Short mmCIF file of C-alpha atoms and ligand atoms in Angstrom, two decimals:
data_model
loop_
_atom_site.label_atom_id
_atom_site.label_comp_id
_atom_site.label_asym_id
_atom_site.label_seq_id
_atom_site.Cartn_x
_atom_site.Cartn_y
_atom_site.Cartn_z
CA MET A 1 0.00 0.00 0.00
CA PRO A 2 1.43 3.41 -0.91
CA PRO A 3 1.32 6.11 1.79
CA SER A 4 -1.84 8.25 1.81
CA VAL A 5 -1.74 11.69 0.20
CA GLU A 6 -1.67 14.50 2.74
CA VAL A 7 -2.94 17.89 1.56
CA LEU A 8 -1.54 20.85 3.52
CA ASP A 9 -2.64 24.48 3.37
CA GLY A 10 -0.05 27.14 2.50
CA HIS A 11 -0.21 30.70 3.76
CA GLU A 12 -0.17 34.09 2.11
CA ALA A 13 2.91 36.28 2.38
CA ILE A 14 4.02 39.54 0.78
CA VAL A 15 7.20 39.36 -1.29
CA GLY A 16 8.35 42.63 -2.79
CA ARG A 17 5.05 44.18 -3.90
CA ILE A 18 3.04 41.05 -4.56
CA THR A 19 1.12 38.45 -2.61
CA VAL A 20 2.40 34.90 -2.79
CA ARG A 21 1.03 31.59 -1.56
CA ARG A 22 3.82 29.90 0.40
CA VAL A 23 3.29 26.14 0.28
CA LEU A 24 6.76 25.01 1.45
CA PRO A 25 8.04 24.76 4.13
CA ARG A 26 5.05 23.67 6.21
CA ARG A 27 5.19 22.67 9.84
CA LYS A 28 4.42 19.10 8.82
CA LEU A 29 6.51 19.17 5.64
CA ARG A 30 9.91 20.87 5.95
CA THR A 31 11.45 19.54 2.75
CA VAL A 32 10.58 17.43 -0.29
CA GLY A 33 13.90 15.89 -1.25
CA ALA A 34 16.23 18.90 -1.25
CA TRP A 35 13.35 21.27 -2.18
CA CYS A 36 12.91 23.49 0.88
CA PHE A 37 10.81 26.47 -0.23
CA ALA A 38 8.00 27.13 -2.72
CA ASP A 39 6.20 30.44 -3.34
CA HIS A 40 3.39 30.57 -5.90
CA MET A 41 3.56 34.21 -7.09
CA GLY A 42 0.49 35.94 -8.54
CA PRO A 43 -1.35 36.03 -10.83
CA VAL A 44 -1.11 39.80 -10.41
CA GLU A 45 -1.16 42.77 -12.79
CA VAL A 46 2.14 44.61 -13.14
CA THR A 47 3.30 47.69 -15.04
CA GLU A 48 6.56 48.77 -16.68
CA THR A 49 7.67 50.41 -13.46
CA SER A 50 6.07 48.21 -10.81
CA GLY A 51 6.50 44.44 -10.69
CA LEU A 52 7.83 41.87 -8.31
CA ASP A 53 10.26 44.56 -7.05
CA VAL A 54 12.26 42.60 -4.51
CA GLY A 55 15.28 44.73 -3.61
CA PRO A 56 18.80 43.40 -3.07
CA HIS A 57 18.78 40.61 -0.49
CA PRO A 58 21.21 37.80 0.35
CA HIS A 59 21.05 34.02 0.23
CA THR A 60 23.28 31.25 1.57
CA GLY A 61 23.38 27.48 1.18
CA LEU A 62 20.63 27.18 -1.41
CA GLN A 63 19.77 27.41 -5.08
CA THR A 64 16.90 29.71 -6.15
CA VAL A 65 14.77 28.58 -9.07
CA THR A 66 12.55 31.12 -10.82
CA TRP A 67 9.94 29.80 -13.27
CA LEU A 68 7.31 32.08 -14.78
CA VAL A 69 3.92 31.12 -16.16
CA ASP A 70 3.13 34.68 -17.26
CA GLY A 71 5.01 37.96 -17.38
CA ALA A 72 8.64 38.95 -17.07
CA VAL A 73 11.12 39.73 -14.31
CA LEU A 74 14.57 41.32 -14.46
CA HIS A 75 17.15 39.50 -12.34
CA ARG A 76 20.33 41.23 -11.15
CA ASP A 77 22.91 39.73 -8.81
CA SER A 78 26.24 40.33 -7.10
CA LEU A 79 28.01 38.26 -9.78
CA GLY A 80 27.15 41.03 -12.26
CA SER A 81 24.36 39.06 -13.96
CA GLU A 82 21.52 41.06 -15.50
CA GLN A 83 18.97 38.72 -17.02
CA LEU A 84 15.40 39.10 -18.21
CA ILE A 85 13.34 35.97 -17.60
CA ARG A 86 10.20 35.05 -19.54
CA PRO A 87 7.82 32.06 -19.37
CA GLY A 88 9.45 28.79 -20.46
CA GLN A 89 12.86 29.87 -19.19
CA LEU A 90 14.57 29.01 -15.93
CA ASN A 91 16.77 31.16 -13.71
CA LEU A 92 18.95 29.08 -11.42
CA MET A 93 21.07 30.97 -8.92
CA THR A 94 23.42 29.05 -6.63
CA ALA A 95 24.17 30.89 -3.40
CA GLY A 96 26.90 28.70 -1.91
CA ARG A 97 28.73 30.75 0.74
CA GLY A 98 26.77 33.88 -0.19
CA VAL A 99 25.15 35.83 -3.02
CA VAL A 100 22.85 38.85 -3.36
CA HIS A 101 20.13 39.42 -5.94
CA ALA A 102 17.23 41.69 -6.85
CA GLU A 103 14.10 40.89 -8.84
CA GLU A 104 12.72 43.94 -10.62
CA ALA A 105 10.15 45.26 -13.06
CA THR A 106 11.50 45.04 -16.61
CA GLY A 107 10.91 48.60 -17.77
CA THR A 108 8.79 47.33 -20.69
CA TYR A 109 6.41 44.57 -19.62
CA ARG A 110 2.89 45.23 -18.43
CA GLY A 111 0.26 42.56 -17.89
CA THR A 112 -0.11 39.51 -15.72
CA LEU A 113 2.76 38.16 -13.64
CA GLN A 114 2.56 34.60 -12.35
CA GLY A 115 5.13 31.97 -11.49
CA ILE A 116 6.77 29.93 -8.81
CA GLN A 117 9.98 30.47 -6.91
CA LEU A 118 11.61 27.41 -5.42
CA TRP A 119 14.69 26.85 -3.28
CA VAL A 120 16.88 23.79 -3.19
CA ALA A 121 19.00 23.17 -0.07
CA GLN A 122 22.64 22.58 -1.00
CA PRO A 123 24.40 19.54 0.48
CA GLU A 124 27.36 19.84 2.86
CA SER A 125 29.79 19.26 -0.01
CA ASP A 126 28.59 22.35 -1.95
CA ARG A 127 27.03 24.76 0.49
CA PHE A 128 30.14 26.88 1.06
CA GLY A 129 31.13 26.76 -2.62
CA ASP A 130 31.21 29.60 -5.13
CA PRO A 131 28.02 31.42 -6.06
CA ASP A 132 26.79 30.96 -9.63
CA PHE A 133 23.99 32.06 -11.94
CA LYS A 134 22.60 30.23 -14.96
CA HIS A 135 19.80 31.24 -17.32
CA ILE A 136 18.38 28.31 -19.25
CA ALA A 137 16.46 29.65 -22.24
CA LYS A 138 14.82 26.39 -23.26
CA LEU A 139 13.87 23.27 -21.35
CA PRO A 140 12.84 19.87 -22.73
CA GLU A 141 9.24 18.69 -22.80
CA VAL A 142 7.84 15.18 -22.66
CA GLU A 143 4.28 14.04 -23.44
CA PHE A 144 2.68 11.21 -21.51
CA GLY A 145 -0.91 10.27 -20.66
CA GLN A 146 -3.06 13.40 -20.85
CA ALA A 147 -0.09 15.59 -19.93
CA VAL A 148 2.86 17.59 -21.21
CA ALA A 149 5.72 17.94 -18.71
CA THR A 150 8.58 20.42 -18.88
CA VAL A 151 11.57 18.95 -17.10
CA LEU A 152 12.89 21.74 -14.87
CA ALA A 153 15.19 19.58 -12.75
CA GLY A 154 16.47 16.03 -12.98
CA ASN A 155 15.32 13.30 -15.33
CA PHE A 156 11.80 12.21 -16.23
CA LEU A 157 10.94 9.47 -18.76
CA GLU A 158 14.55 9.54 -20.02
CA VAL A 159 14.40 13.30 -20.62
CA GLN A 160 17.08 15.24 -18.76
CA SER A 161 16.92 18.88 -17.66
CA PRO A 162 20.02 20.83 -18.76
CA ALA A 163 19.89 22.85 -15.52
CA PRO A 164 22.84 22.09 -13.20
CA PHE A 165 21.09 20.73 -10.12
CA GLY A 166 22.51 18.13 -7.76
CA LYS A 167 21.53 14.50 -8.20
CA ASP A 168 18.51 12.76 -6.68
CA LEU A 169 16.12 15.62 -7.47
CA ILE A 170 13.23 16.15 -9.87
CA GLY A 171 11.05 19.15 -10.73
CA LEU A 172 8.37 19.19 -13.41
CA ASP A 173 5.96 21.81 -14.70
CA VAL A 174 2.99 19.84 -16.01
CA ILE A 175 0.05 20.86 -18.19
CA LEU A 176 -2.54 18.26 -17.30
CA HIS A 177 -5.41 17.94 -19.74
CA ARG A 178 -8.85 16.71 -18.75
CA GLY A 179 -8.83 13.13 -17.52
CA THR A 180 -6.52 10.98 -15.45
CA THR A 181 -2.77 10.69 -15.97
CA THR A 182 -0.56 8.15 -14.24
CA PHE A 183 2.87 9.50 -13.31
CA PRO A 184 5.68 6.96 -12.99
CA LEU A 185 7.58 7.60 -9.74
CA ASP A 186 10.82 6.43 -8.12
CA PRO A 187 10.00 4.67 -4.82
CA SER A 188 13.23 5.99 -3.26
CA TYR A 189 12.02 9.59 -3.80
CA GLU A 190 9.45 11.57 -1.82
CA TYR A 191 7.12 13.77 -3.88
CA ALA A 192 4.69 16.68 -3.60
CA VAL A 193 2.28 18.33 -6.03
CA VAL A 194 1.37 22.02 -6.23
CA ALA A 195 -1.78 22.91 -8.22
CA MET A 196 -1.23 26.23 -10.01
CA ASP A 197 -4.65 27.13 -11.47
CA GLY A 198 -7.34 24.58 -10.70
CA ALA A 199 -8.29 21.68 -8.45
CA LEU A 200 -6.57 18.33 -8.93
CA GLU A 201 -7.46 14.87 -7.68
CA VAL A 202 -4.16 13.52 -6.39
CA GLY A 203 -4.74 9.88 -5.55
CA GLU A 204 -7.85 9.99 -3.36
CA SER A 205 -7.39 13.63 -2.27
CA THR A 206 -8.37 17.00 -3.74
CA SER A 207 -5.70 19.69 -3.87
CA LYS A 208 -6.19 23.31 -4.92
CA PRO A 209 -3.91 26.30 -5.57
CA GLY A 210 -2.50 27.50 -2.25
CA GLN A 211 -2.08 23.93 -1.02
CA ILE A 212 0.61 21.26 -1.35
CA ALA A 213 -0.20 17.58 -1.69
CA SER A 214 2.48 15.44 -0.06
CA LEU A 215 2.84 11.95 -1.50
CA GLY A 216 5.58 10.68 0.83
CA VAL A 217 8.07 8.00 -0.25
CA GLY A 218 7.63 4.45 -1.49
CA ARG A 219 5.35 4.95 -4.49
CA ASP A 220 6.06 3.70 -7.98
CA GLU A 221 3.23 5.77 -9.50
CA VAL A 222 0.45 8.23 -8.75
CA ALA A 223 -2.77 8.95 -10.65
CA ILE A 224 -3.67 12.63 -10.96
CA SER A 225 -6.93 13.85 -12.48
CA ALA A 226 -8.11 17.21 -13.72
CA ALA A 227 -11.64 18.25 -14.71
CA GLU A 228 -10.18 20.76 -17.18
CA THR A 229 -6.71 21.71 -18.38
CA THR A 230 -4.68 22.59 -15.27
CA ARG A 231 -1.06 23.45 -14.58
CA MET A 232 0.77 21.76 -11.71
CA ILE A 233 4.29 21.48 -10.35
CA LEU A 234 5.70 18.12 -9.27
CA LEU A 235 8.63 18.22 -6.85
CA GLY A 236 10.55 15.17 -5.72
CA GLY A 237 13.82 13.80 -4.50
CA VAL A 238 15.62 11.47 -2.15
CA PRO A 239 14.78 12.66 1.41
CA PHE A 240 17.43 15.27 2.30
CA PRO A 241 19.82 13.55 4.70
CA GLU A 242 21.11 16.66 6.49
CA PRO A 243 19.41 18.94 9.04
CA VAL A 244 18.12 22.12 7.36
CA PHE A 245 17.88 25.29 9.45
CA MET A 246 16.07 27.99 7.47
CA TRP A 247 15.64 31.53 8.64
CA TRP A 248 14.72 34.55 6.47
CA ASN A 249 16.70 34.13 3.23
CA PHE A 250 19.37 31.88 4.69
CA VAL A 251 19.73 28.12 4.72
CA GLY A 252 22.22 26.71 7.21
CA ARG A 253 22.49 23.95 9.75
CA ASN A 254 22.03 25.72 13.11
CA ALA A 255 21.24 29.07 14.76
CA ASP A 256 24.92 30.01 15.30
CA GLU A 257 25.62 29.75 11.61
CA ILE A 258 22.52 31.77 10.69
CA GLY A 259 23.58 34.40 13.24
CA THR A 260 26.88 34.76 11.37
CA PHE A 261 25.06 35.17 8.03
CA TYR A 262 22.75 37.76 9.63
CA ARG A 263 25.64 39.81 11.04
CA ASP A 264 27.60 39.56 7.77
CA TRP A 265 24.61 41.01 5.86
CA ARG A 266 23.98 43.69 8.50
CA ASP A 267 27.66 44.69 8.52
CA LYS A 268 28.12 44.50 4.71
CA ALA A 269 30.81 41.85 5.05
CA ALA A 270 32.70 40.54 2.01
CA ARG A 271 30.62 37.32 2.00
CA PHE A 272 27.88 39.26 0.20
CA GLY A 273 28.68 41.46 -2.79
CA GLU A 274 26.82 44.42 -4.24
CA VAL A 275 23.96 44.46 -6.74
CA ASN A 276 23.53 47.24 -9.30
CA SER A 277 19.86 47.96 -8.53
CA ALA A 278 17.77 51.09 -8.01
CA LEU A 279 15.74 49.23 -5.38
CA ALA A 280 16.60 49.56 -1.70
CA ARG A 281 18.69 46.89 0.03
CA ILE A 282 16.43 44.76 2.27
CA PRO A 283 17.58 44.64 5.90
CA ALA A 284 17.32 41.34 7.75
CA PRO A 285 15.14 41.40 10.86
CA PRO A 286 17.22 40.44 13.92
CA PRO A 287 16.93 36.70 14.56
CA PRO A 288 14.89 36.15 17.76
CA TRP A 289 17.84 34.33 19.36
CA GLU A 290 20.42 37.14 18.69
CA PRO A 291 21.33 39.37 21.66
CA ILE A 292 19.83 42.82 21.10
CA ARG A 293 22.48 45.42 20.21
CA THR A 294 21.88 48.52 22.25
CA THR A 295 23.49 51.87 21.67
CA THR A 296 24.12 54.14 24.63
CA ALA A 297 24.10 57.90 24.20
CA HIS A 298 26.95 59.72 25.90
MN1 MN B 1 15.78 35.80 -3.37
#
């Protein structure tokens, strides 16, 4: 018997100027393989001068994955990258020991913005490595059942994503047409499904946008049904074997380490570079476990 599907509610958050539905992490689901964060952004109307508009902010120990369904975003980072991203393309930024980026309005695009931003926790072997940025302009598609999958990460039905992720990870964007499609799965992976624009029947459970359906490990397939054409994201991977301590935009292993990242950002340490952006640098809130710095007037 495969494990039962557990549907968990996400919560709304404000990122930059838009509302997102954060579906990972959840209290009962910290990671899915190495996937440790998922924000469904929009749909929201944007203008030439107002968009996602997330000012310069740091990351550590993770890869950020930006995937748009609609719209455009301008990415800038401390490596000097300046890259417009459009639907069908993937931005993959590797933070390693530290990187800074901003996500801005494009100066030309107006219309609907929608997408998903995902984070992948880096393993011990890579997490203090060099930062990196890759833009992948085209990703492979594979048709199966009533579905067309774009392979964002890993390998699915012998089709390999060109994006440089670690091993033991899969990420698919799937257009599911009306009917039931059986997805072949790897029993050594755990999986989760995020509905992007309509309700899905995932196994015996119903899952809607704003929720995440956790499939657990030990399945060799799952049947997913849609009443009409619906987009979904499938995330999966071998359960991440290391403890993940996430706070604000940092992924580490414990509070001490995160405290160091916090102070390095606050103090503009060399770990984090500069981004050429008109948007304001985003300060980190003090971690609740940091001693309060008081200044005394003399
Ligand atoms: Mn970011």
